[in-house]
Tab-separated table of C-alpha atoms in Angstrom:
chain	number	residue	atom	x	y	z
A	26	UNK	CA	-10.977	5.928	7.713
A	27	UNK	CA	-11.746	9.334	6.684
A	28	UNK	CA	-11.893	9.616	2.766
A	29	UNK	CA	-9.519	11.851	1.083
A	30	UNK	CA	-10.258	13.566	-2.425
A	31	UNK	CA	-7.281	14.021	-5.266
A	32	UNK	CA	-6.959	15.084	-8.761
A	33	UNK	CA	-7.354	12.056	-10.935
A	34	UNK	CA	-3.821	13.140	-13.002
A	35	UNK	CA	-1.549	15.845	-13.422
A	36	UNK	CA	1.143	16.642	-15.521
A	37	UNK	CA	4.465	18.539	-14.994
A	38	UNK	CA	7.845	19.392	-16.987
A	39	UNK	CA	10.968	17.569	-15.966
A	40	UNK	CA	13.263	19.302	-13.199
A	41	UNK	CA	10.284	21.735	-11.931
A	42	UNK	CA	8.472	21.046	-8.666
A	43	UNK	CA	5.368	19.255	-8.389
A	44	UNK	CA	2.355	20.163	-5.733
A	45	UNK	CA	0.153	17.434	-5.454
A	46	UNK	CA	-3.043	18.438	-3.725
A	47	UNK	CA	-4.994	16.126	-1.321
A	48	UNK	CA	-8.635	17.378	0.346
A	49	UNK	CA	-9.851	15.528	3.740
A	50	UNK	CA	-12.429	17.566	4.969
A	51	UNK	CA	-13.838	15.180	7.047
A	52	UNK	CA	-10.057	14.134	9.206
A	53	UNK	CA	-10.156	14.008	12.661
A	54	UNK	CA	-8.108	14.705	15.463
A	55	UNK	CA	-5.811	11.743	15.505
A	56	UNK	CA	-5.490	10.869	11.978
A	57	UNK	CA	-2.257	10.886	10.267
A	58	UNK	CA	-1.981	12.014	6.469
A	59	UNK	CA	0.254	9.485	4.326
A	60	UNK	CA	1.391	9.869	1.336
A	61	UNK	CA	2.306	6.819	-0.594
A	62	UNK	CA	3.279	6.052	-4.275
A	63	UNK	CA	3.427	3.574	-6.903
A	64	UNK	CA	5.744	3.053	-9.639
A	65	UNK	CA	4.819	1.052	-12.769
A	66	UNK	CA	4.651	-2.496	-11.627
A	67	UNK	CA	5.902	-2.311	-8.375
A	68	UNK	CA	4.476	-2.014	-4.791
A	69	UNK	CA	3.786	1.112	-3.156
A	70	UNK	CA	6.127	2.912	-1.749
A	71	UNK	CA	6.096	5.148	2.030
A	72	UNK	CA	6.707	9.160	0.579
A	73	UNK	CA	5.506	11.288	3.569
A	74	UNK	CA	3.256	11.660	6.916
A	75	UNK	CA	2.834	14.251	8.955
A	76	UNK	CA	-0.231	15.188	11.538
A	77	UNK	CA	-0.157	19.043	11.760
A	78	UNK	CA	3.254	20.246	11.521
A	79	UNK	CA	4.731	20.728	7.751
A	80	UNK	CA	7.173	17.888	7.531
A	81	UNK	CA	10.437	17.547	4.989
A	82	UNK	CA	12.276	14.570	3.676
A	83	UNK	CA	15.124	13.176	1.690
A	84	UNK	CA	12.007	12.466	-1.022
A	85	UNK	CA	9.597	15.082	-0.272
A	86	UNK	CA	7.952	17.821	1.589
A	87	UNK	CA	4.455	18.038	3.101
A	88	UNK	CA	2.561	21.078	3.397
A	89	UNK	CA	-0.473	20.390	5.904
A	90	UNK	CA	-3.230	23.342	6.058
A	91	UNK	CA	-3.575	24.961	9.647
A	92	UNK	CA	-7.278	23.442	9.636
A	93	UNK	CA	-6.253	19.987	8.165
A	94	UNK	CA	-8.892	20.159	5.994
A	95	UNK	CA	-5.921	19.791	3.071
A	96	UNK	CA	-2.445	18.947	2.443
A	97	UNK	CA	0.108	19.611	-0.395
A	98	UNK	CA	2.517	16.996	-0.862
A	99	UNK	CA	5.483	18.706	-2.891
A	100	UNK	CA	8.142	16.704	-5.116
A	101	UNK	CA	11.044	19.996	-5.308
A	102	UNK	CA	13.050	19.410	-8.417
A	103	UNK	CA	10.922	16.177	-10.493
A	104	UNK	CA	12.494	13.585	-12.572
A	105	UNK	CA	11.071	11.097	-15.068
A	106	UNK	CA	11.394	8.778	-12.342
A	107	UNK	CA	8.758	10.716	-10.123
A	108	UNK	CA	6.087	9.573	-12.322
A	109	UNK	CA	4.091	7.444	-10.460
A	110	UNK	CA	0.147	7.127	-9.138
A	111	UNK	CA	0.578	9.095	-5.862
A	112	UNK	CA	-1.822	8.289	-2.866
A	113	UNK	CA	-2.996	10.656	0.055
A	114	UNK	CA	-4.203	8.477	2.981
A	115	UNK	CA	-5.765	9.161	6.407
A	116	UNK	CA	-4.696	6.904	8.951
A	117	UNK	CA	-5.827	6.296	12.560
A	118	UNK	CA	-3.539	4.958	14.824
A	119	UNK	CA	-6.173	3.765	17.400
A	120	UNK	CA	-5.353	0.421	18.613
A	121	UNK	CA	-6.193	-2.492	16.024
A	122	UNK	CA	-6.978	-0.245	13.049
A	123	UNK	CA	-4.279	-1.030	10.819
A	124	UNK	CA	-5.669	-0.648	7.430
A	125	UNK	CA	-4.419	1.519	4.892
A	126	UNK	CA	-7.518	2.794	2.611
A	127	UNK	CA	-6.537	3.319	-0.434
A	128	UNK	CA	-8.340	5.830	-3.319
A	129	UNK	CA	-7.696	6.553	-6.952
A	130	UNK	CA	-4.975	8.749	-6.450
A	131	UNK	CA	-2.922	10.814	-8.634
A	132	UNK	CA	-1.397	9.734	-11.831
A	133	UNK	CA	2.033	12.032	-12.022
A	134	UNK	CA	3.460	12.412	-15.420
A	135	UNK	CA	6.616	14.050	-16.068
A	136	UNK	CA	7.106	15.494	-19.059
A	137	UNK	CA	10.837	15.505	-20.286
B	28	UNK	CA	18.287	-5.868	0.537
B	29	UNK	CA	16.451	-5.913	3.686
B	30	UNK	CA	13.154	-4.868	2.016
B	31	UNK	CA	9.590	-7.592	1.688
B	32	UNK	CA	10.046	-10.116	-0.268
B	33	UNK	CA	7.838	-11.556	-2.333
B	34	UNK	CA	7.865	-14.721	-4.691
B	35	UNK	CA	7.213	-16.356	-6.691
B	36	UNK	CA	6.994	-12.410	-8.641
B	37	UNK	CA	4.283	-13.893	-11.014
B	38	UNK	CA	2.378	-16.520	-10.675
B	39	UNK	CA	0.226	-18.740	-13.372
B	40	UNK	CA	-2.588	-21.116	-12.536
B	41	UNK	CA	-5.392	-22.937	-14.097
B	42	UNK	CA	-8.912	-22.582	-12.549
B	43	UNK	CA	-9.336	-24.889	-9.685
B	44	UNK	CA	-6.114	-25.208	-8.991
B	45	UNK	CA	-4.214	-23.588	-5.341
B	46	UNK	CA	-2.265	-20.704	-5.702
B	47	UNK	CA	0.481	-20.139	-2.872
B	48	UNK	CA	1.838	-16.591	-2.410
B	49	UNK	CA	4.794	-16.190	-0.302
B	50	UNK	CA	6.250	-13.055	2.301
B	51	UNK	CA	9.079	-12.738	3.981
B	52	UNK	CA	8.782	-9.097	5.863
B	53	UNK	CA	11.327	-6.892	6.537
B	54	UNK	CA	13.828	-8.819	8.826
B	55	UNK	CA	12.494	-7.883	12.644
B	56	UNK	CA	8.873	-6.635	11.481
B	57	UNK	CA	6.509	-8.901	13.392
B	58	UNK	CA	3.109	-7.519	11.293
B	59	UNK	CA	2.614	-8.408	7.882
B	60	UNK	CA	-0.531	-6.765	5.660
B	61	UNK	CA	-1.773	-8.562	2.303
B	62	UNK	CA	-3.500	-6.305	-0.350
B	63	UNK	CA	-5.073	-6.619	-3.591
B	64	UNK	CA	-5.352	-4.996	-6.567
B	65	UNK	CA	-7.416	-6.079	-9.622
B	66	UNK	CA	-6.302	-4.796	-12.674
B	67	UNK	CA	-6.908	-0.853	-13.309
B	68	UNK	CA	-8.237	-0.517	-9.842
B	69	UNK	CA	-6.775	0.325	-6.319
B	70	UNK	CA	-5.423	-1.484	-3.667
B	71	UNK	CA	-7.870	-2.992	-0.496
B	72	UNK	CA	-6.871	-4.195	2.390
B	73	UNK	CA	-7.133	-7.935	2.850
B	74	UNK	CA	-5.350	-9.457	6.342
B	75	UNK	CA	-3.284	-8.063	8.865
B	76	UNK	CA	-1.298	-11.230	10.611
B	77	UNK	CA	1.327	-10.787	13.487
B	78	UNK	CA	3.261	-14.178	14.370
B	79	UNK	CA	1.078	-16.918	14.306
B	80	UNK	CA	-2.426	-14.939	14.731
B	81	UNK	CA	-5.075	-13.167	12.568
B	82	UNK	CA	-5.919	-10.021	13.878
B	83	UNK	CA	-7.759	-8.513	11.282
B	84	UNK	CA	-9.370	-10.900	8.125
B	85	UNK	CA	-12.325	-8.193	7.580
B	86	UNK	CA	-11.139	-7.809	3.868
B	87	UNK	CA	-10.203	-11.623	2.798
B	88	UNK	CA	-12.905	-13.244	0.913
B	89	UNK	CA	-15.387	-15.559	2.968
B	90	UNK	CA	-14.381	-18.799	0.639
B	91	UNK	CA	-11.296	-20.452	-0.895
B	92	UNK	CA	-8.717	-17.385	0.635
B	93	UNK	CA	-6.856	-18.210	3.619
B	94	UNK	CA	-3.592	-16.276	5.461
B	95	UNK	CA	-1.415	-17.350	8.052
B	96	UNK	CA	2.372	-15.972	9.445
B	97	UNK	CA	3.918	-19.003	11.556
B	98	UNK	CA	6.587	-18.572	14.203
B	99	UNK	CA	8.953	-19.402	11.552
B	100	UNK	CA	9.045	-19.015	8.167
B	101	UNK	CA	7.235	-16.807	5.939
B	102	UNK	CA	3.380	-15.103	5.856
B	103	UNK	CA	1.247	-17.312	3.577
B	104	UNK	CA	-1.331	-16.315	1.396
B	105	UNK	CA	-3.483	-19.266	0.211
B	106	UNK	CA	-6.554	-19.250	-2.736
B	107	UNK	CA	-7.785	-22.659	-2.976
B	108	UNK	CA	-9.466	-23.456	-6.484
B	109	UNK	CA	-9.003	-20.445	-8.134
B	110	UNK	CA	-11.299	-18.735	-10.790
B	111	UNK	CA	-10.513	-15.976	-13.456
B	112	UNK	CA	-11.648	-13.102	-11.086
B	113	UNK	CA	-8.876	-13.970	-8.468
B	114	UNK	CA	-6.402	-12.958	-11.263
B	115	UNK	CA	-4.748	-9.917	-9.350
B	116	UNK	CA	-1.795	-8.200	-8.221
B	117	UNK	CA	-1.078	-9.233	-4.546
B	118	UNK	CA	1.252	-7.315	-2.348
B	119	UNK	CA	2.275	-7.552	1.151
B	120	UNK	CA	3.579	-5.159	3.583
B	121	UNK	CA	5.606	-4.837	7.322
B	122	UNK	CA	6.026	-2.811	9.954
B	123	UNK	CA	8.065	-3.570	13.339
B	124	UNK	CA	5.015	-2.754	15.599
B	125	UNK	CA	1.467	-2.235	16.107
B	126	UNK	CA	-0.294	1.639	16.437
B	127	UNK	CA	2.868	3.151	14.491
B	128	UNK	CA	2.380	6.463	12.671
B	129	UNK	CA	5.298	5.298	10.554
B	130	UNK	CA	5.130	4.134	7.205
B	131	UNK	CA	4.348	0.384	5.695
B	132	UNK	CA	7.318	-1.172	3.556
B	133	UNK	CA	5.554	-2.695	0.829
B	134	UNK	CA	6.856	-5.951	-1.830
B	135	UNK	CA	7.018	-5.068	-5.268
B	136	UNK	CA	4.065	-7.855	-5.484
B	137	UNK	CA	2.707	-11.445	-6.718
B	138	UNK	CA	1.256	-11.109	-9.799
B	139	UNK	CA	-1.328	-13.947	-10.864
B	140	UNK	CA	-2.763	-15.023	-13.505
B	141	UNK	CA	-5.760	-17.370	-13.460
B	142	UNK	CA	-6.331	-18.869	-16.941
């Protein structure tokens, strides 16, 4: 999988959004950008994907550069409960690669 | 809650004894995914099982780790004779098919401690 290259943490006020930045320079055609996250002591948790289009959901909104070479992953309106480690990951579909890679990610603290 | 389950939620063993982690996937997900992550570090990739085969092991230890997902019953993760170092956070994951952009639904994760 193609690596992927995130701030190690960030910080941002309660209630105000959040743009988490993700650089894959190296992504190819078919991959996928993921976003996962992980709460204190739990599992991670499927945020976002998208492939070139900008994508929105119920959780978040992902912001994909017209060269893929980086993607913005954007929480609207935070809440304490945003604070998380948050993962950008390049996945290739191609039959039998199933792996997720994950990095260091991004440590989100919300400040209240 | 139709999400992974995992139990037991933490799990304490002496060294050299077995350690049994258990995963029930997401009710009509045939893959299941283990990962691991040691303390302060991120998560690899260990197994990927579908019903009753291993398709890819290329992240489980060569010794004393084994996986398996039978026709029936829950994905086990086995560590036979365990040391200090296996002492981890183990999660497992689903997904209803193979090749799918969609997203993994994780388990909120085996926690063991080797002492």
């Amino acid at each position: 999988d193609a690596k992927t290259t995130q701030p190690n943490s960030m910080e941002s006020n309660e209630e105000e959004p959040v743009h988490l930045p993700c650089n894959h320079s190296t992504i190819s055609g078919t991959d996928y950008i993921h976003w996962y996250r992980q709460l204190p002591s739990q599992g991670p948790e499927y945020v976002i994907h998208g492939l070139t289009s900008n994508v929105n959901n119920r959780m978040a909104s992902l912001a994909i550069a017209e060269d893929r070479k980086s993607s913005t992953l954007i929480l609207h309106r935070a809440t304490l409960r945003d604070a998380a480690v948050y993962y950008c990951i390049l996945r290739d579909v191609a039959f039998g690669n199933e792996k997720l890679t994950f990095g260091t990610g991004t440590r989100l603290t919300i400040i209240p | 809650n139709a999400g992974v389950m995992q139990n037991p939620r933490h799990l304490v063993r002496r060294r050299g004894q077995e350690a049994r982690l258990r995963c029930s996937p997401v009710k009509g997900h045939s893959h299941v995914y283990w990962y691991r992550q040691l303390p302060e570090e991120g998560l690899k990739f260990m197994v990927y099982l579908q019903k009753e085969n291993i398709i890819d092991e290329s992240g489980m230890p060569k010794e004393r780790f084994s996986a398996e997902f039978p026709k029936e019953g829950p994905s086990i993760l086995r560590i036979q004779q365990v040391v200090r170092g296996d002492s981890a956070a183990y999660f497992c994951a689903s997904s209803p098919q193979q090749g799918t952009s969609y997203g993994y639904t994780f388990g909120s994760g085996t926690r063991l401690t080797v002492v």
